[in-house]
Tab-separated table of C-alpha atoms in Angstrom:
chain	number	residue	atom	x	y	z
A	1	LEU	CA	0.000	0.000	0.000
A	2	THR	CA	1.051	3.576	-0.547
A	3	PRO	CA	1.517	5.747	2.573
A	4	GLN	CA	-1.801	7.451	1.737
A	5	GLU	CA	-3.603	4.096	1.508
A	6	ILE	CA	-2.088	2.977	4.826
A	7	GLN	CA	-3.515	6.112	6.477
A	8	LYS	CA	-6.962	5.342	5.022
A	9	LEU	CA	-6.757	1.794	6.400
A	10	PHE	CA	-5.685	3.058	9.821
A	11	ASN	CA	-8.594	5.515	9.869
A	12	VAL	CA	-10.974	2.599	9.219
A	13	LEU	CA	-9.358	0.603	12.048
A	14	ARG	CA	-9.648	3.565	14.426
A	15	ARG	CA	-13.359	3.913	13.621
A	16	MET	CA	-13.833	0.191	14.280
A	17	ARG	CA	-12.009	0.564	17.612
A	18	ASP	CA	-14.242	3.526	18.540
A	19	ASP	CA	-17.262	1.340	17.732
A	20	GLY	CA	-16.113	-1.109	20.409
A	21	LYS	CA	-14.397	-3.684	18.198
A	22	ALA	CA	-11.271	-5.531	19.391
A	23	ILE	CA	-8.516	-5.400	16.765
A	24	ILE	CA	-5.276	-7.392	16.546
A	25	ILE	CA	-2.747	-6.132	13.978
A	26	ILE	CA	0.407	-8.141	13.219
A	27	THR	CA	3.244	-6.235	11.522
A	28	HIS	CA	7.035	-5.998	11.423
A	29	LYS	CA	6.898	-2.233	10.875
A	30	LEU	CA	7.454	-0.554	14.224
A	31	ASN	CA	6.321	2.877	13.025
A	32	GLU	CA	2.917	1.299	12.257
A	33	VAL	CA	2.796	-0.393	15.671
A	34	LEU	CA	3.530	2.909	17.427
A	35	GLU	CA	0.991	4.828	15.338
A	36	ILE	CA	-2.055	2.543	15.426
A	37	SER	CA	-1.901	0.362	18.553
A	38	ASP	CA	-2.855	0.903	22.197
A	39	ARG	CA	-0.864	-2.036	23.577
A	40	VAL	CA	1.911	-4.165	22.074
A	41	SER	CA	2.629	-7.852	22.691
A	42	VAL	CA	6.007	-9.123	21.491
A	43	LEU	CA	6.825	-12.650	20.314
A	44	ARG	CA	10.384	-13.916	19.813
A	45	LYS	CA	11.117	-17.348	18.332
A	46	GLY	CA	7.701	-18.639	19.363
A	47	GLU	CA	7.971	-17.308	22.906
A	48	TYR	CA	5.771	-14.626	24.475
A	49	ILE	CA	8.129	-11.890	25.733
A	50	GLY	CA	5.647	-9.419	27.225
A	51	THR	CA	3.013	-6.726	26.708
A	52	VAL	CA	3.627	-2.975	27.018
A	53	GLU	CA	1.578	0.198	26.665
A	54	THR	CA	2.299	1.831	23.312
A	55	LYS	CA	2.425	5.337	24.838
A	56	ASP	CA	5.313	4.171	27.062
A	57	SER	CA	7.228	2.496	24.197
A	58	THR	CA	9.773	3.570	21.601
A	59	GLU	CA	11.116	1.947	18.449
A	60	GLN	CA	14.337	1.180	20.359
A	61	SER	CA	12.604	-0.436	23.355
A	62	LEU	CA	10.387	-2.603	21.145
A	63	THR	CA	13.380	-3.624	19.029
A	64	GLU	CA	15.232	-4.791	22.132
A	65	MET	CA	12.216	-6.901	23.146
A	66	MET	CA	11.963	-8.382	19.634
A	67	VAL	CA	15.655	-9.164	19.204
A	68	GLY	CA	16.727	-9.779	22.811
A	69	GLU	CA	19.624	-7.338	22.738
A	70	LYS	CA	20.473	-3.733	21.950
A	71	ILE	CA	21.017	-3.002	18.255
A	72	SER	CA	21.691	0.230	16.420
A	73	LEU	CA	18.811	1.506	14.297
A	74	ASP	CA	21.069	3.677	12.144
A	75	ILE	CA	21.615	2.608	8.541
A	76	GLU	CA	25.164	3.239	7.409
A	77	ARG	CA	25.693	5.134	4.145
A	78	PRO	CA	29.410	5.341	3.318
A	79	GLU	CA	30.456	7.912	0.718
A	80	PRO	CA	30.920	6.417	-2.784
A	81	HIS	CA	34.462	6.432	-4.206
A	82	ASP	CA	35.856	5.997	-7.731
A	83	THR	CA	32.435	5.379	-9.259
A	84	VAL	CA	32.079	4.494	-12.937
A	85	ASP	CA	28.980	3.865	-15.065
A	86	ARG	CA	28.261	0.129	-14.841
A	87	LEU	CA	24.728	-0.146	-16.292
A	88	ILE	CA	23.151	2.397	-18.645
A	89	VAL	CA	19.446	1.898	-19.343
A	90	ASN	CA	17.986	3.898	-22.243
A	91	GLY	CA	14.341	4.224	-23.250
A	92	LEU	CA	13.044	0.815	-22.151
A	93	ASP	CA	9.554	-0.117	-23.359
A	94	CYS	CA	7.789	-3.324	-22.350
A	95	TYR	CA	4.292	-4.810	-22.813
A	96	ASN	CA	2.842	-7.619	-20.717
A	97	SER	CA	1.072	-10.690	-22.108
A	98	ASP	CA	-2.228	-8.765	-22.242
A	99	GLY	CA	-0.699	-6.050	-24.423
A	100	VAL	CA	-0.639	-3.472	-21.607
A	101	LYS	CA	2.424	-1.216	-21.516
A	102	VAL	CA	4.202	-1.834	-18.200
A	103	LEU	CA	7.440	0.082	-18.907
A	104	ASP	CA	7.377	3.372	-20.796
A	105	ASP	CA	10.661	5.021	-21.832
A	106	ILE	CA	12.668	4.089	-18.708
A	107	SER	CA	16.204	5.521	-18.518
A	108	PHE	CA	18.786	5.623	-15.706
A	109	THR	CA	22.452	4.905	-14.945
A	110	ALA	CA	23.694	2.602	-12.173
A	111	LYS	CA	27.271	3.282	-11.043
A	112	SER	CA	29.777	0.950	-9.427
A	113	GLY	CA	30.234	1.625	-5.714
A	114	GLU	CA	26.753	3.135	-5.382
A	115	ILE	CA	23.310	1.953	-4.306
A	116	LEU	CA	20.623	3.174	-6.703
A	117	GLY	CA	17.156	3.089	-5.155
A	118	ILE	CA	14.008	2.620	-7.214
A	119	ALA	CA	10.795	3.818	-5.576
A	120	GLY	CA	7.179	3.259	-6.551
A	121	ILE	CA	4.025	1.617	-5.272
A	122	ALA	CA	3.681	-2.123	-5.894
A	123	GLY	CA	2.906	-3.071	-9.489
A	124	SER	CA	4.468	0.023	-11.092
A	125	GLY	CA	6.756	-1.996	-13.391
A	126	GLN	CA	9.535	-2.772	-10.910
A	127	ARG	CA	9.388	-6.532	-11.481
A	128	GLU	CA	9.401	-6.198	-15.266
A	129	LEU	CA	12.309	-3.753	-15.130
A	130	LEU	CA	14.531	-6.021	-13.059
A	131	GLU	CA	13.591	-9.124	-15.037
A	132	ALA	CA	14.393	-7.306	-18.297
A	133	ILE	CA	17.902	-6.494	-17.016
A	134	ALA	CA	18.374	-10.098	-15.839
A	135	GLY	CA	17.307	-11.526	-19.214
A	136	LEU	CA	13.905	-12.832	-18.118
A	137	GLN	CA	11.624	-10.294	-19.834
A	138	LYS	CA	11.321	-9.363	-23.511
A	139	LEU	CA	11.437	-5.664	-24.345
A	140	SER	CA	9.842	-3.855	-27.286
A	141	GLY	CA	12.257	-0.917	-27.237
A	142	GLY	CA	15.347	0.602	-25.666
A	143	GLU	CA	18.761	-0.726	-24.690
A	144	ILE	CA	20.539	-2.050	-21.597
A	145	ILE	CA	24.255	-1.258	-21.828
A	146	TYR	CA	26.628	-3.062	-19.433
A	147	HIS	CA	30.157	-1.709	-19.114
A	148	ASN	CA	32.445	-4.694	-18.483
A	149	PRO	CA	35.274	-3.666	-16.114
A	150	LYS	CA	37.465	-6.584	-17.244
A	151	THR	CA	37.386	-5.944	-20.988
A	152	ASP	CA	36.384	-2.236	-20.870
A	153	LYS	CA	33.785	-3.109	-23.537
A	154	GLU	CA	30.114	-2.181	-23.614
A	155	GLU	CA	27.540	-4.939	-24.205
A	156	ASN	CA	23.846	-4.476	-24.993
A	157	LEU	CA	21.964	-6.984	-22.813
A	158	ARG	CA	18.541	-6.267	-24.290
A	159	ASN	CA	16.553	-9.465	-24.988
A	160	LYS	CA	19.520	-11.725	-24.252
A	161	THR	CA	18.909	-14.888	-22.203
A	162	PRO	CA	20.526	-15.302	-18.765
A	163	ILE	CA	22.973	-17.836	-20.275
A	164	GLU	CA	23.913	-15.429	-23.087
A	165	ILE	CA	24.428	-12.642	-20.513
A	166	LYS	CA	26.667	-14.910	-18.432
A	167	ASN	CA	28.650	-15.996	-21.517
A	168	LEU	CA	29.400	-12.327	-22.262
A	169	GLY	CA	31.335	-12.214	-18.993
A	170	VAL	CA	28.660	-10.186	-17.194
A	171	ARG	CA	28.839	-10.859	-13.450
A	172	LEU	CA	25.233	-10.178	-12.507
A	173	SER	CA	23.429	-11.359	-9.373
A	174	PHE	CA	19.645	-11.137	-9.057
A	175	VAL	CA	17.573	-11.352	-5.867
A	176	PRO	CA	13.996	-11.522	-7.201
A	177	GLU	CA	10.818	-10.526	-5.399
A	178	ASP	CA	9.573	-14.149	-5.464
A	179	ARG	CA	12.094	-15.874	-3.187
A	180	LEU	CA	10.789	-19.447	-3.246
A	181	GLY	CA	9.233	-19.355	-6.714
A	182	MET	CA	12.043	-17.786	-8.744
A	183	GLY	CA	15.042	-17.361	-6.437
A	184	LEU	CA	15.282	-20.766	-4.750
A	185	VAL	CA	13.852	-24.271	-5.153
A	186	ALA	CA	11.642	-24.661	-2.079
A	187	SER	CA	11.943	-28.452	-1.781
A	188	LEU	CA	15.775	-28.462	-1.910
A	189	GLY	CA	18.222	-27.774	0.919
A	190	MET	CA	20.889	-25.086	1.025
A	191	THR	CA	23.557	-27.218	-0.681
A	192	ASP	CA	21.459	-27.940	-3.772
A	193	ASN	CA	20.276	-24.328	-3.945
A	194	MET	CA	23.919	-23.202	-3.946
A	195	LEU	CA	24.533	-25.567	-6.879
A	196	LEU	CA	21.960	-23.745	-9.019
A	197	LYS	CA	24.570	-21.036	-9.712
A	198	SER	CA	27.554	-23.327	-10.304
A	199	TYR	CA	26.617	-26.809	-11.505
A	200	LYS	CA	27.368	-25.989	-15.167
A	201	THR	CA	30.985	-25.079	-14.403
A	202	GLY	CA	31.998	-28.652	-13.468
A	203	LYS	CA	34.500	-30.573	-15.593
A	204	SER	CA	32.946	-34.015	-15.041
A	205	PRO	CA	29.498	-35.479	-15.844
A	206	PHE	CA	28.982	-35.805	-12.068
A	207	VAL	CA	28.104	-32.804	-9.936
A	208	ASP	CA	30.712	-31.965	-7.297
A	209	ARG	CA	28.707	-31.089	-4.190
A	210	LYS	CA	31.698	-30.350	-1.933
A	211	PRO	CA	32.128	-26.631	-2.845
A	212	ALA	CA	28.358	-26.028	-2.498
A	213	LYS	CA	28.352	-27.764	0.886
A	214	ALA	CA	31.309	-25.667	2.051
A	215	LEU	CA	29.592	-22.473	0.831
A	216	SER	CA	26.403	-23.428	2.697
A	217	LYS	CA	28.311	-23.929	5.955
A	218	HIS	CA	30.155	-20.631	5.396
A	219	LEU	CA	26.857	-18.739	4.925
A	220	VAL	CA	25.271	-20.374	7.987
A	221	ASP	CA	28.177	-19.072	10.102
A	222	LYS	CA	28.586	-15.669	8.420
A	223	LEU	CA	24.873	-14.724	8.252
A	224	GLU	CA	23.727	-16.678	11.330
A	225	ILE	CA	21.200	-18.659	9.284
A	226	LYS	CA	18.948	-20.724	11.562
A	227	THR	CA	18.382	-24.161	9.980
A	228	PRO	CA	18.312	-27.693	11.443
A	229	SER	CA	20.729	-28.764	8.690
A	230	ILE	CA	22.087	-27.481	5.363
A	231	GLU	CA	20.061	-30.281	3.727
A	232	THR	CA	16.741	-29.133	5.272
A	233	PRO	CA	14.315	-27.959	2.520
A	234	VAL	CA	14.470	-24.156	2.474
A	235	ARG	CA	10.644	-23.900	2.500
A	236	LEU	CA	10.792	-25.004	6.155
A	237	LEU	CA	12.939	-22.000	7.137
A	238	SER	CA	11.589	-18.638	8.307
A	239	GLY	CA	11.298	-15.777	5.790
A	240	GLY	CA	14.394	-14.042	7.156
A	241	ASN	CA	16.526	-17.170	6.866
A	242	VAL	CA	15.249	-17.893	3.342
A	243	GLN	CA	16.256	-14.370	2.318
A	244	LYS	CA	19.709	-14.763	3.882
A	245	VAL	CA	20.223	-17.997	1.895
A	246	LEU	CA	19.231	-16.267	-1.359
A	247	ILE	CA	21.184	-13.036	-0.863
A	248	GLY	CA	24.187	-14.924	0.509
A	249	ARG	CA	24.335	-17.149	-2.573
A	250	GLU	CA	24.051	-14.204	-4.982
A	251	ILE	CA	26.694	-12.138	-3.181
A	252	GLU	CA	29.175	-15.017	-2.918
A	253	SER	CA	29.255	-15.237	-6.746
A	254	SER	CA	31.242	-11.940	-6.670
A	255	PRO	CA	28.985	-9.796	-8.889
A	256	ASN	CA	29.755	-6.463	-10.515
A	257	LEU	CA	26.014	-5.729	-10.634
A	258	LEU	CA	23.642	-6.769	-7.823
A	259	ILE	CA	19.893	-6.401	-8.373
A	260	THR	CA	17.599	-6.718	-5.343
A	261	ALA	CA	13.800	-6.553	-5.223
A	262	TYR	CA	12.206	-5.909	-1.820
A	263	PRO	CA	15.058	-7.717	-0.011
A	264	VAL	CA	13.696	-7.012	3.496
A	265	ARG	CA	9.956	-7.449	2.842
A	266	GLY	CA	8.455	-9.432	5.729
A	267	LEU	CA	11.727	-9.677	7.640
A	268	ASP	CA	12.250	-8.956	11.334
A	269	ILE	CA	14.233	-5.863	12.187
A	270	ASN	CA	17.446	-7.755	13.014
A	271	SER	CA	17.428	-9.600	9.661
A	272	SER	CA	16.648	-6.338	7.857
A	273	TYR	CA	19.745	-4.624	9.277
A	274	THR	CA	21.842	-7.677	8.355
A	275	ILE	CA	20.660	-7.251	4.735
A	276	TYR	CA	21.400	-3.488	4.745
A	277	HIS	CA	24.913	-4.266	6.031
A	278	LEU	CA	25.460	-6.843	3.253
A	279	LEU	CA	24.366	-4.349	0.581
A	280	ASN	CA	26.741	-1.718	1.978
A	281	GLU	CA	29.562	-4.274	1.943
A	282	GLN	CA	28.894	-4.840	-1.769
A	283	LYS	CA	28.911	-1.093	-2.366
A	284	LYS	CA	32.323	-0.844	-0.652
A	285	ASN	CA	33.512	-3.674	-2.942
A	286	ASN	CA	32.692	-1.413	-5.913
A	287	VAL	CA	29.574	-3.330	-6.948
A	288	ALA	CA	26.714	-1.424	-8.585
A	289	VAL	CA	23.634	-2.170	-6.459
A	290	LEU	CA	20.014	-1.695	-7.599
A	291	TYR	CA	17.650	-1.614	-4.611
A	292	ILE	CA	13.882	-1.714	-5.007
A	293	GLY	CA	12.103	-1.076	-1.724
A	294	GLU	CA	8.723	0.037	-0.425
A	295	ASP	CA	9.884	1.834	2.733
A	296	LEU	CA	10.733	5.395	1.706
A	297	ASP	CA	12.588	6.099	4.963
A	298	VAL	CA	14.951	3.201	4.259
A	299	LEU	CA	15.398	4.254	0.623
A	300	LEU	CA	16.402	7.744	1.712
A	301	GLU	CA	18.833	6.462	4.361
A	302	LEU	CA	20.436	3.604	2.415
A	303	CYS	CA	20.635	4.743	-1.206
A	304	ASP	CA	23.018	7.185	-2.860
């Protein structure tokens, strides 16, 4: 929902409350909790932590109850250095399967060592834009120019398949909006999901699972992924842990261009700040990062 639509919804809820209705609202967004609720009950890992009066609470105090420790609520934004144009998008046009124009003359430049934020209410063409860059969406017009830092050549990625893009030497990582439908295979464990990026690089007809297993263990330790085992189907993990698996895999492939769609949607506040930290690490490594988000406050704090 847009901020205006959220306010309309909250006005409806307030009227229902004034009519004597009891309302329970479940949300990760603490600004919404503080604005709309009278009391707040906090759950952590299935355990009831406590109930507090909203008027006596702050974002910091609720965060500490949710996470179990003090964490900083400041998003780092280091100054970009030595930026160069990595992706130049010119005049993109795209129609969906019903013949409706979903992208109309889109142009922008993404630079290495910067985070470029893309704002807009849901369904404004964000998915089609990212999928077009990643080679998953056909375009009717425009060009997508990738500047390869290794060869210093420019390649037009428009209407190329993901395999063709990879064969051009483009190091692109994509974290799609649909985590378990497009990003990961829900019925497979971490090891097999790591293999999705690398199985074609083997030199034998048999898949070597050792590097994927080692990468899975590395990500579990580095990102504090909570899973019974690296072979547990990822659909059984919480949303935050699923997202850490997906983003961890994409980052570990050492991209020059990282595309992320709503990477913290539905995540708890601790997982969200872990993701922001990972994106800033990529920025410091001179990666060009595209960040699509729905929280304008985060966009303004995180993006260059």
